[in-house]
Short mmCIF file of C-alpha atoms in Angstrom, two decimals:
data_model
loop_
_atom_site.label_atom_id
_atom_site.label_comp_id
_atom_site.label_asym_id
_atom_site.label_seq_id
_atom_site.Cartn_x
_atom_site.Cartn_y
_atom_site.Cartn_z
CA MET A 1 -18.70 43.75 51.61
CA MET A 2 -15.24 44.71 50.30
CA SER A 3 -13.76 45.54 53.63
CA GLN A 4 -14.50 42.20 55.01
CA MET A 5 -12.85 40.29 52.18
CA PRO A 6 -9.42 38.88 52.90
CA GLN A 7 -6.52 40.52 51.11
CA LEU A 8 -5.11 37.78 48.95
CA SER A 9 -2.16 38.17 46.51
CA ALA A 10 -3.03 34.93 44.44
CA CYS A 11 -6.05 32.91 43.79
CA PRO A 12 -6.24 29.99 46.21
CA SER A 13 -7.38 27.75 43.43
CA CYS A 14 -5.11 28.41 40.54
CA GLU A 15 -2.41 30.78 41.91
CA GLU A 16 -3.47 33.45 39.36
CA PRO A 17 -2.05 36.85 40.76
CA LEU A 18 -4.89 39.04 42.13
CA GLU A 19 -5.28 42.70 42.51
CA SER A 20 -6.67 44.47 45.48
CA GLY A 21 -10.47 44.45 45.46
CA ASP A 22 -10.94 41.39 43.31
CA ARG A 23 -13.97 39.44 44.28
CA PHE A 24 -13.56 36.69 41.57
CA CYS A 25 -10.48 35.21 40.09
CA GLY A 26 -10.11 36.38 36.46
CA ALA A 27 -8.64 32.98 35.42
CA CYS A 28 -10.77 30.33 36.99
CA GLY A 29 -13.62 32.37 38.32
CA TYR A 30 -13.06 31.40 41.99
CA ASP A 31 -15.31 33.11 44.43
CA LEU A 32 -12.91 35.12 46.60
CA SER A 33 -15.51 36.25 49.03
CA ALA A 34 -15.91 32.77 50.28
CA VAL A 35 -12.40 32.42 51.52
CA THR A 36 -11.65 33.57 55.11
CA ALA A 37 -7.94 32.89 54.66
CA ARG A 38 -5.65 31.31 52.36
CA PRO A 39 -4.88 27.64 53.46
CA ASP A 40 -1.43 26.76 54.04
CA ASP A 41 -1.60 23.32 52.53
CA ASN A 42 -3.04 24.43 49.07
CA PRO A 43 -5.93 21.87 48.95
CA THR A 44 -7.45 20.66 45.68
CA ILE A 45 -11.12 21.61 45.38
CA ALA A 46 -13.47 18.84 44.61
CA MET A 47 -15.58 19.14 41.42
CA ASN A 48 -18.74 19.15 43.49
CA GLY A 49 -17.63 22.08 45.50
CA TRP A 50 -16.82 20.19 48.59
CA THR A 51 -13.58 21.29 50.42
CA PRO A 52 -11.78 18.79 52.66
CA SER A 53 -11.29 19.99 56.30
CA ALA A 54 -8.11 19.67 58.16
CA ALA A 55 -9.40 16.71 59.95
CA ASP A 56 -10.02 14.83 56.90
CA ALA A 57 -7.00 15.92 54.96
CA ASP A 58 -4.70 12.92 53.99
CA PRO A 59 -1.12 14.09 53.90
CA SER A 60 -0.23 10.91 51.76
CA TRP A 61 -2.66 11.65 49.06
CA PRO A 62 -0.73 12.79 45.92
CA VAL A 63 -0.90 16.41 44.91
CA ALA A 64 -1.52 17.44 41.43
CA PRO A 65 1.52 18.72 39.82
CA GLU A 66 2.10 22.50 39.95
CA PRO A 67 2.05 24.24 36.64
CA GLY A 68 5.34 25.66 35.27
CA SER A 69 6.31 29.30 35.26
CA SER A 70 4.40 30.10 32.16
CA GLY A 71 1.74 31.88 34.12
CA ARG A 72 -1.04 29.44 32.92
CA PRO A 73 -3.49 28.37 35.39
CA ALA A 74 -3.13 24.79 36.87
CA PRO A 75 -5.01 22.11 34.79
CA VAL A 76 -8.26 20.69 36.08
CA HIS A 77 -7.57 17.00 37.05
CA LEU A 78 -10.22 14.27 36.74
CA PRO A 79 -10.52 11.80 39.54
CA THR A 80 -8.85 9.17 37.36
CA ASP A 81 -5.81 11.35 36.89
CA LEU A 82 -4.84 10.78 40.59
CA GLN A 83 -3.73 7.57 42.24
CA GLY A 84 -6.59 6.18 44.59
CA THR A 85 -7.08 3.26 46.92
CA ASP A 86 -9.04 0.09 46.60
CA SER A 87 -12.09 -0.72 48.78
CA GLY A 88 -9.80 -2.06 51.56
CA GLY A 89 -7.64 0.90 51.58
CA GLY A 90 -4.73 -0.59 49.82
CA ALA A 91 -3.01 1.18 46.92
CA LEU A 92 -3.98 0.42 43.47
CA PRO A 93 -1.40 -1.19 41.17
CA SER A 94 1.03 1.44 40.03
CA ALA A 95 4.54 1.84 38.78
CA VAL A 96 5.20 4.18 41.68
CA PRO A 97 4.45 2.67 45.13
CA GLN A 98 1.71 4.62 47.07
CA GLN A 99 1.18 4.66 50.76
CA PRO A 100 -2.23 3.32 51.71
CA ALA A 101 -4.57 6.21 52.72
CA PRO A 102 -5.74 5.90 56.45
CA VAL A 103 -9.27 4.91 56.75
CA THR A 104 -11.63 6.73 59.06
CA GLY A 105 -15.24 6.01 60.12
CA SER A 106 -16.48 7.93 57.10
CA PRO A 107 -13.78 8.25 54.55
CA VAL A 108 -14.23 10.62 51.71
CA SER A 109 -12.40 10.63 48.31
CA PRO A 110 -11.13 14.02 47.82
CA ALA A 111 -10.81 13.62 44.22
CA SER A 112 -14.46 12.73 43.55
CA GLY A 113 -16.23 13.93 46.47
CA VAL A 114 -18.06 10.42 46.89
CA ARG A 115 -18.85 9.42 50.40
CA PHE A 116 -18.27 5.87 51.35
CA ASP A 117 -20.26 5.12 54.46
CA ARG A 118 -18.70 1.91 55.44
CA GLY A 119 -15.92 0.94 57.98
CA PRO A 120 -12.59 -0.68 57.59
CA GLU A 121 -12.86 -3.90 55.53
CA PRO A 122 -10.71 -7.00 56.22
CA GLU A 123 -7.89 -8.10 54.06
CA GLU A 124 -9.48 -11.49 53.32
CA TYR A 125 -13.05 -12.17 52.90
CA PRO A 126 -14.71 -15.68 53.74
CA LEU A 127 -15.92 -17.26 50.64
CA GLN A 128 -19.59 -18.39 50.41
CA ALA A 129 -20.18 -21.98 49.76
CA PRO A 130 -20.65 -22.71 46.22
CA ASP A 131 -24.20 -23.31 44.87
CA PRO A 132 -24.31 -26.82 44.02
CA ARG A 133 -26.94 -26.25 41.25
CA ALA A 134 -24.31 -24.08 39.49
CA THR A 135 -21.20 -26.26 39.85
CA ALA A 136 -22.49 -29.72 39.67
CA GLU A 137 -21.92 -31.18 36.21
CA PRO A 138 -25.10 -32.10 34.65
CA PRO A 139 -25.76 -35.74 34.24
CA THR A 140 -24.83 -37.54 31.12
CA PRO A 141 -27.84 -38.05 28.82
CA ALA A 142 -28.80 -41.62 28.07
CA ALA A 143 -27.75 -43.07 24.68
CA GLY A 144 -30.09 -41.93 21.88
CA THR A 145 -31.08 -38.74 23.72
CA ARG A 146 -31.07 -35.52 21.78
CA VAL A 147 -28.14 -33.35 23.24
CA CYS A 148 -27.95 -29.60 23.41
CA VAL A 149 -25.73 -28.14 20.48
CA ALA A 150 -24.58 -25.37 22.84
CA CYS A 151 -23.41 -27.02 26.19
CA ARG A 152 -23.21 -30.59 24.70
CA ALA A 153 -24.43 -31.94 27.89
CA GLY A 154 -28.25 -31.18 28.54
CA ARG A 155 -31.22 -32.98 27.11
CA VAL A 156 -33.34 -31.24 24.65
CA ASP A 157 -37.02 -31.20 25.77
CA ASP A 158 -40.13 -31.50 23.61
CA ASP A 159 -40.34 -27.86 22.92
CA GLY A 160 -36.65 -27.66 21.48
CA TYR A 161 -34.81 -26.23 24.62
CA CYS A 162 -31.99 -27.36 26.44
CA GLU A 163 -32.90 -28.49 30.02
CA ASN A 164 -29.39 -27.66 31.29
CA CYS A 165 -28.58 -24.20 29.75
CA GLY A 166 -31.94 -23.34 28.24
CA HIS A 167 -30.46 -22.85 24.59
CA ALA A 168 -33.01 -23.01 21.79
CA GLN A 169 -31.95 -25.72 19.36
CA PRO A 170 -31.86 -25.35 15.67
CA ARG A 171 -34.74 -27.15 13.84
CA GLU A 172 -33.46 -30.21 12.20
CA ARG A 173 -35.39 -29.76 9.05
CA ASP A 174 -33.75 -26.40 8.40
CA HIS A 175 -31.02 -28.34 6.40
CA MET A 176 -31.26 -32.15 5.79
CA GLU A 177 -29.06 -34.49 3.72
CA GLN A 178 -29.50 -38.06 3.20
CA GLU A 179 -27.74 -40.80 1.16
CA ALA A 180 -29.17 -44.17 0.63
CA GLY A 181 -26.75 -46.12 -1.51
CA PRO A 182 -26.88 -44.70 -4.97
CA VAL A 183 -29.78 -42.30 -4.09
CA ALA A 184 -29.38 -39.04 -2.33
CA ALA A 185 -31.21 -35.85 -1.41
CA VAL A 186 -30.67 -32.47 0.20
CA SER A 187 -33.35 -30.05 1.49
CA ASP A 188 -32.79 -26.60 2.85
CA ARG A 189 -34.97 -23.94 4.34
CA GLY A 190 -33.65 -21.27 1.94
CA LEU A 191 -32.86 -17.65 2.69
CA ARG A 192 -36.29 -16.24 2.92
CA HIS A 193 -38.48 -18.65 4.75
CA HIS A 194 -38.67 -19.01 8.54
CA ARG A 195 -38.93 -22.77 8.35
CA ASN A 196 -38.43 -25.60 5.89
CA GLU A 197 -41.90 -26.82 4.69
CA ASP A 198 -40.42 -29.43 2.15
CA ALA A 199 -39.82 -33.06 2.99
CA PHE A 200 -38.37 -35.95 1.16
CA ALA A 201 -38.00 -39.84 1.48
CA LEU A 202 -35.49 -42.18 -0.16
CA GLY A 203 -35.44 -45.98 -0.45
CA THR A 204 -33.81 -48.87 -2.12
CA THR A 205 -35.38 -52.31 -2.39
CA VAL A 206 -35.63 -55.28 -4.80
CA LEU A 207 -38.25 -56.57 -7.10
CA PRO A 208 -39.51 -60.26 -6.78
CA ASP A 209 -36.90 -61.28 -9.28
CA GLY A 210 -34.14 -59.89 -7.14
CA SER A 211 -33.28 -56.87 -9.43
CA PRO A 212 -32.73 -53.65 -7.64
CA VAL A 213 -35.19 -50.68 -7.55
CA LEU A 214 -34.63 -47.08 -6.31
CA LEU A 215 -37.29 -44.69 -5.14
CA SER A 216 -37.64 -40.99 -4.03
CA VAL A 217 -40.33 -38.64 -3.00
CA VAL A 218 -40.33 -34.95 -2.49
CA CYS A 219 -43.30 -33.07 -1.08
CA ASP A 220 -43.69 -29.16 -0.83
CA GLY A 221 -45.96 -27.94 1.79
CA VAL A 222 -48.49 -25.31 0.52
CA SER A 223 -47.63 -22.17 2.64
CA SER A 224 -51.10 -20.67 2.64
CA ALA A 225 -52.41 -23.73 4.31
CA THR A 226 -52.24 -24.79 7.99
CA ARG A 227 -49.27 -26.86 9.17
CA PRO A 228 -47.63 -27.27 5.61
CA ASP A 229 -44.48 -28.74 7.13
CA ASP A 230 -46.58 -31.56 8.85
CA ALA A 231 -48.34 -32.06 5.55
CA SER A 232 -45.38 -32.62 3.57
CA LEU A 233 -43.56 -34.88 6.10
CA ALA A 234 -46.78 -37.11 6.58
CA ALA A 235 -47.21 -37.42 2.78
CA SER A 236 -43.48 -38.25 2.07
CA ARG A 237 -43.44 -40.94 4.79
CA ALA A 238 -46.75 -42.65 3.73
CA ALA A 239 -45.70 -42.81 0.08
CA SER A 240 -42.28 -44.26 0.93
CA GLU A 241 -43.83 -46.86 3.16
CA SER A 242 -46.27 -47.78 0.63
CA LEU A 243 -43.73 -48.19 -2.33
CA LEU A 244 -41.31 -50.18 -0.11
CA ALA A 245 -44.18 -52.53 0.68
CA ALA A 246 -45.58 -52.77 -2.88
CA LEU A 247 -42.51 -53.11 -5.00
CA PRO A 248 -41.09 -56.25 -3.31
CA ALA A 249 -44.56 -57.91 -3.46
CA GLY A 250 -44.58 -57.57 -7.31
CA THR A 251 -46.78 -54.60 -7.83
CA HIS A 252 -45.89 -52.86 -11.22
CA PRO A 253 -43.76 -49.77 -10.45
CA GLN A 254 -46.40 -47.47 -12.10
CA GLN A 255 -49.28 -48.88 -10.16
CA ALA A 256 -47.17 -48.83 -7.01
CA LEU A 257 -46.50 -45.28 -7.48
CA HIS A 258 -50.10 -44.41 -8.02
CA ASP A 259 -51.11 -46.21 -4.93
CA ALA A 260 -48.31 -44.35 -3.07
CA ILE A 261 -49.92 -41.06 -4.00
CA ILE A 262 -53.25 -42.15 -2.79
CA ALA A 263 -51.60 -43.31 0.57
CA ALA A 264 -49.88 -39.87 0.85
CA SER A 265 -53.12 -38.19 0.29
CA HIS A 266 -54.90 -40.04 3.00
CA ALA A 267 -52.05 -39.37 5.32
CA VAL A 268 -52.56 -35.48 4.66
CA ASN A 269 -56.23 -35.62 4.95
CA ALA A 270 -55.92 -37.22 8.40
CA LEU A 271 -54.13 -34.05 9.80
CA ALA A 272 -57.24 -32.25 9.04
CA GLU A 273 -59.22 -34.49 11.35
CA GLU A 274 -57.01 -34.04 14.40
CA PRO A 275 -58.38 -32.01 17.32
CA ALA A 276 -58.19 -28.26 17.13
CA THR A 277 -55.48 -28.33 20.04
CA ALA A 278 -53.11 -29.91 17.37
CA ARG A 279 -53.39 -27.07 15.19
CA GLU A 280 -51.07 -23.99 15.27
CA HIS A 281 -53.91 -21.38 15.03
CA ALA A 282 -57.44 -22.96 15.72
CA PRO A 283 -60.10 -22.96 14.75
CA HIS A 284 -60.41 -20.96 11.48
CA GLN A 285 -57.70 -22.64 9.41
CA ASN A 286 -57.80 -24.27 6.07
CA ALA A 287 -56.64 -27.95 5.81
CA PRO A 288 -52.98 -28.92 5.68
CA ALA A 289 -51.85 -29.48 2.07
CA CYS A 290 -48.78 -30.13 0.05
CA THR A 291 -47.53 -31.13 -3.52
CA PHE A 292 -46.14 -34.43 -4.48
CA VAL A 293 -43.56 -35.77 -6.86
CA GLY A 294 -42.00 -39.21 -6.80
CA ALA A 295 -39.81 -41.41 -9.04
CA VAL A 296 -39.10 -45.27 -9.12
CA VAL A 297 -36.14 -46.48 -11.09
CA THR A 298 -35.51 -50.19 -12.00
CA ALA A 299 -33.03 -51.84 -14.25
CA GLY A 300 -34.93 -50.83 -17.41
CA LEU A 301 -37.79 -48.53 -16.32
CA LEU A 302 -38.37 -45.08 -15.08
CA VAL A 303 -41.67 -44.13 -13.52
CA VAL A 304 -42.67 -40.71 -12.24
CA GLY A 305 -45.78 -39.57 -10.35
CA TRP A 306 -46.99 -36.25 -9.21
CA VAL A 307 -49.64 -33.82 -7.97
CA GLY A 308 -49.04 -30.15 -8.06
CA ASP A 309 -46.07 -28.19 -9.36
CA SER A 310 -43.13 -30.13 -7.98
CA ARG A 311 -41.15 -31.62 -10.91
CA ALA A 312 -38.92 -34.47 -12.14
CA TYR A 313 -36.17 -33.94 -14.91
CA TRP A 314 -34.25 -36.49 -17.03
CA VAL A 315 -30.54 -35.63 -17.57
CA PRO A 316 -28.55 -38.07 -19.66
CA VAL A 317 -24.89 -38.85 -18.73
CA ASP A 318 -24.01 -38.02 -22.25
CA ARG A 319 -24.81 -34.13 -22.37
CA ALA A 320 -24.93 -34.24 -26.01
CA ALA A 321 -28.33 -35.97 -25.77
CA PRO A 322 -31.24 -33.90 -25.02
CA PRO A 323 -32.58 -33.61 -21.44
CA ALA A 324 -36.34 -33.63 -20.63
CA ARG A 325 -38.89 -32.59 -18.14
CA LEU A 326 -40.90 -35.54 -17.08
CA THR A 327 -43.90 -33.88 -15.44
CA GLU A 328 -46.59 -31.26 -16.20
CA ASP A 329 -47.49 -28.82 -13.40
CA ASP A 330 -50.95 -28.71 -12.00
CA SER A 331 -50.83 -24.85 -12.20
CA TRP A 332 -52.38 -21.81 -13.53
CA ALA A 333 -49.57 -21.16 -15.91
CA ALA A 334 -49.62 -24.81 -17.20
CA GLN A 335 -53.44 -24.45 -17.86
CA MET A 336 -52.84 -21.23 -19.86
CA VAL A 337 -50.27 -22.86 -21.96
CA ALA A 338 -52.27 -25.96 -22.44
CA ALA A 339 -55.21 -23.85 -23.62
CA GLY A 340 -53.10 -21.98 -26.06
CA LEU A 341 -53.82 -18.58 -24.29
CA MET A 342 -50.32 -17.90 -23.58
CA ASN A 343 -46.77 -19.09 -24.28
CA GLU A 344 -44.54 -20.53 -21.51
CA ALA A 345 -42.74 -17.23 -21.13
CA GLU A 346 -45.81 -15.13 -20.80
CA ALA A 347 -47.56 -17.67 -18.51
CA TYR A 348 -44.62 -18.02 -15.99
CA ALA A 349 -44.02 -14.32 -16.06
CA ASP A 350 -47.43 -13.69 -14.63
CA GLU A 351 -47.91 -13.35 -10.83
CA ARG A 352 -50.46 -16.07 -11.01
CA ALA A 353 -48.00 -18.64 -12.51
CA HIS A 354 -47.46 -20.61 -9.26
CA ALA A 355 -51.07 -20.80 -8.19
CA ILE A 356 -51.56 -24.62 -8.14
CA THR A 357 -54.57 -26.34 -9.24
CA GLY A 358 -53.85 -29.77 -7.82
CA TRP A 359 -52.43 -30.83 -4.39
CA LEU A 360 -52.90 -33.25 -1.62
CA GLY A 361 -55.22 -32.14 1.20
CA ALA A 362 -58.73 -32.54 2.51
CA ASP A 363 -59.72 -29.36 0.66
CA ALA A 364 -58.39 -30.49 -2.92
CA TYR A 365 -61.16 -30.18 -5.42
CA GLU A 366 -60.51 -33.66 -6.69
CA LEU A 367 -57.36 -35.93 -6.23
CA GLU A 368 -55.93 -36.68 -9.86
CA PRO A 369 -52.78 -38.63 -9.46
CA HIS A 370 -50.44 -38.33 -12.48
CA THR A 371 -48.06 -41.23 -13.45
CA ALA A 372 -45.83 -41.76 -16.41
CA SER A 373 -43.51 -44.53 -17.50
CA PHE A 374 -40.30 -44.25 -19.64
CA LYS A 375 -37.63 -46.64 -20.97
CA PRO A 376 -34.59 -44.49 -21.61
CA ASP A 377 -32.16 -45.85 -24.14
CA ARG A 378 -29.04 -44.60 -22.34
CA PRO A 379 -27.81 -44.08 -18.79
CA GLY A 380 -28.63 -40.76 -16.91
CA VAL A 381 -29.95 -39.21 -13.75
CA VAL A 382 -33.36 -38.41 -12.53
CA VAL A 383 -33.84 -35.05 -10.74
CA VAL A 384 -36.81 -34.91 -8.46
CA CYS A 385 -37.23 -31.34 -6.82
CA SER A 386 -39.59 -28.74 -5.48
CA ASP A 387 -40.15 -25.44 -7.05
CA GLY A 388 -37.61 -23.86 -4.79
CA LEU A 389 -34.86 -25.42 -7.12
CA TRP A 390 -36.55 -25.30 -10.72
CA ASN A 391 -37.40 -21.70 -10.31
CA TYR A 392 -33.67 -21.12 -10.96
CA ALA A 393 -33.37 -23.70 -13.74
CA GLU A 394 -37.03 -23.94 -15.22
CA ALA A 395 -36.30 -25.40 -18.64
CA ALA A 396 -34.75 -28.88 -18.92
CA GLU A 397 -31.65 -27.49 -20.63
CA GLU A 398 -31.19 -25.11 -17.79
CA MET A 399 -31.41 -27.92 -15.34
CA ALA A 400 -28.99 -30.12 -17.35
CA GLU A 401 -26.39 -27.13 -17.33
CA VAL A 402 -26.40 -26.96 -13.45
CA VAL A 403 -26.31 -30.76 -12.79
CA PRO A 404 -22.75 -31.86 -12.24
CA LEU A 405 -21.37 -34.29 -14.85
CA ASP A 406 -20.63 -37.03 -12.27
CA ALA A 407 -24.17 -36.79 -10.78
CA ALA A 408 -25.04 -40.42 -11.44
CA VAL A 409 -21.99 -41.68 -9.39
CA ARG A 410 -21.88 -38.76 -6.81
CA PRO A 411 -25.60 -38.02 -6.15
CA LEU A 412 -25.17 -36.46 -2.80
CA HIS A 413 -22.49 -33.93 -3.91
CA ALA A 414 -24.65 -33.27 -6.96
CA ALA A 415 -27.63 -32.50 -4.85
CA GLN A 416 -25.54 -30.19 -2.69
CA VAL A 417 -24.47 -28.30 -5.67
CA LEU A 418 -27.99 -27.93 -7.00
CA VAL A 419 -29.20 -26.60 -3.73
CA GLY A 420 -26.29 -24.30 -3.69
CA HIS A 421 -27.34 -22.98 -7.12
CA ALA A 422 -30.74 -22.18 -5.74
CA LEU A 423 -29.40 -20.31 -2.80
CA ASP A 424 -26.90 -18.43 -4.90
CA GLY A 425 -29.81 -17.31 -7.06
CA GLY A 426 -31.64 -15.90 -3.99
CA GLY A 427 -33.13 -18.87 -2.08
CA HIS A 428 -36.62 -17.42 -2.16
CA ASP A 429 -38.28 -20.65 -1.34
CA ASN A 430 -37.36 -23.88 0.48
CA VAL A 431 -35.19 -26.00 -1.70
CA THR A 432 -35.24 -29.71 -2.06
CA VAL A 433 -33.79 -32.12 -4.55
CA ALA A 434 -33.30 -35.83 -4.87
CA LEU A 435 -31.18 -37.60 -7.58
CA LEU A 436 -31.49 -41.22 -8.75
CA PRO A 437 -29.27 -42.80 -11.35
CA PHE A 438 -30.69 -44.76 -14.17
CA PRO A 439 -30.46 -47.66 -14.64
CA ALA A 440 -30.61 -48.83 -10.96
CA PRO A 441 -27.18 -50.28 -10.16
CA PRO A 442 -26.91 -53.61 -8.72
CA GLN A 443 -27.44 -54.11 -5.02
CA GLY A 444 -24.40 -52.99 -2.96
CA ALA A 445 -23.25 -50.60 -5.53
CA GLY A 446 -23.29 -47.15 -3.96
CA SER A 447 -21.99 -43.66 -4.84
CA ALA A 448 -18.32 -43.20 -5.59
#
């Protein structure tokens, strides 16, 4: 009732002048009927409506500055506007020293209205003994052990994770580079594929007469098949081993390359015979498969062999001489061109262009290894690559334009440039390229 309300001259919250009979402050809306008498200490009202009692009042708590004489109400202050205390009752760092607030059995922060139901805390805390598992240095891995790329200390397990920090390791096939004397190769996952399904192998050896011989193999896993990355790796390794055994024994390079393709085919076929537990998604999967292209270079002979649509190109050192593509694709597009039904531009523009008609794998219709021998009359470089490169330099003239002029003496650098060309073009597929100089330089002569 009006007669029961205290007669106040100013709002106890914001100091706004009041008129007789006011039930609410016209400035801040304060409920004047809830006030029995004006407090003498002008307390700050907590934002949750809690008002500190006289017993809880802390005379050392800083008071919000009073407004000027402009007649404006006092500003509302956030808890962060006022200097508080830390959990031990000490003052927080400040340019102006603050007296520590006394700690009661159940202290309350007037600024926030948050209750801290805890007693006084000591100035110093006993430290818990450290966990030896967290602080002990991991043992140094044995020599030859694969070490984590993140912590540089933990051993990498068979699943590709660090046993120390748990970091997943990058797959080593995502980008590979190798140089074997005058022969070099680079393989990259590309920008669109989640893994690298290409593989390569390089080698140098000698013929029975002591003359040098270079070799390279590039295999491209068929993505629609099961385990294409395993297929390309098995094929490249088997072919390389076959060539390195046959050439020093006196087998003609063209026959040796033919036999290497057969060995690669057997290696890929064997993957289909493995138990279902060795497959990624058993049991209804087609057989692992890949393409194949290889080159053998001697002092006077250049031999290439292939199955599928991976290619070999000839690029002479003298760029005034014409370059040449040395292989013919086992593909739908090539068949259309050979049959005279389309020209090359039309065939390779068709969405079926890259459908291959020959490959290595247990479900291949029939294995038909292709080999060809050449006797170049001038020095040059042989480019052996997957379609991830030649998609961006399909014609021999286009390939010659992107092969660096010093590729014969700096094969690794040239291979890096060619992979970069494919990535700059979009990197839609895995990219692999190997370079071999012709003629094969004498033993001991490497890249500059």
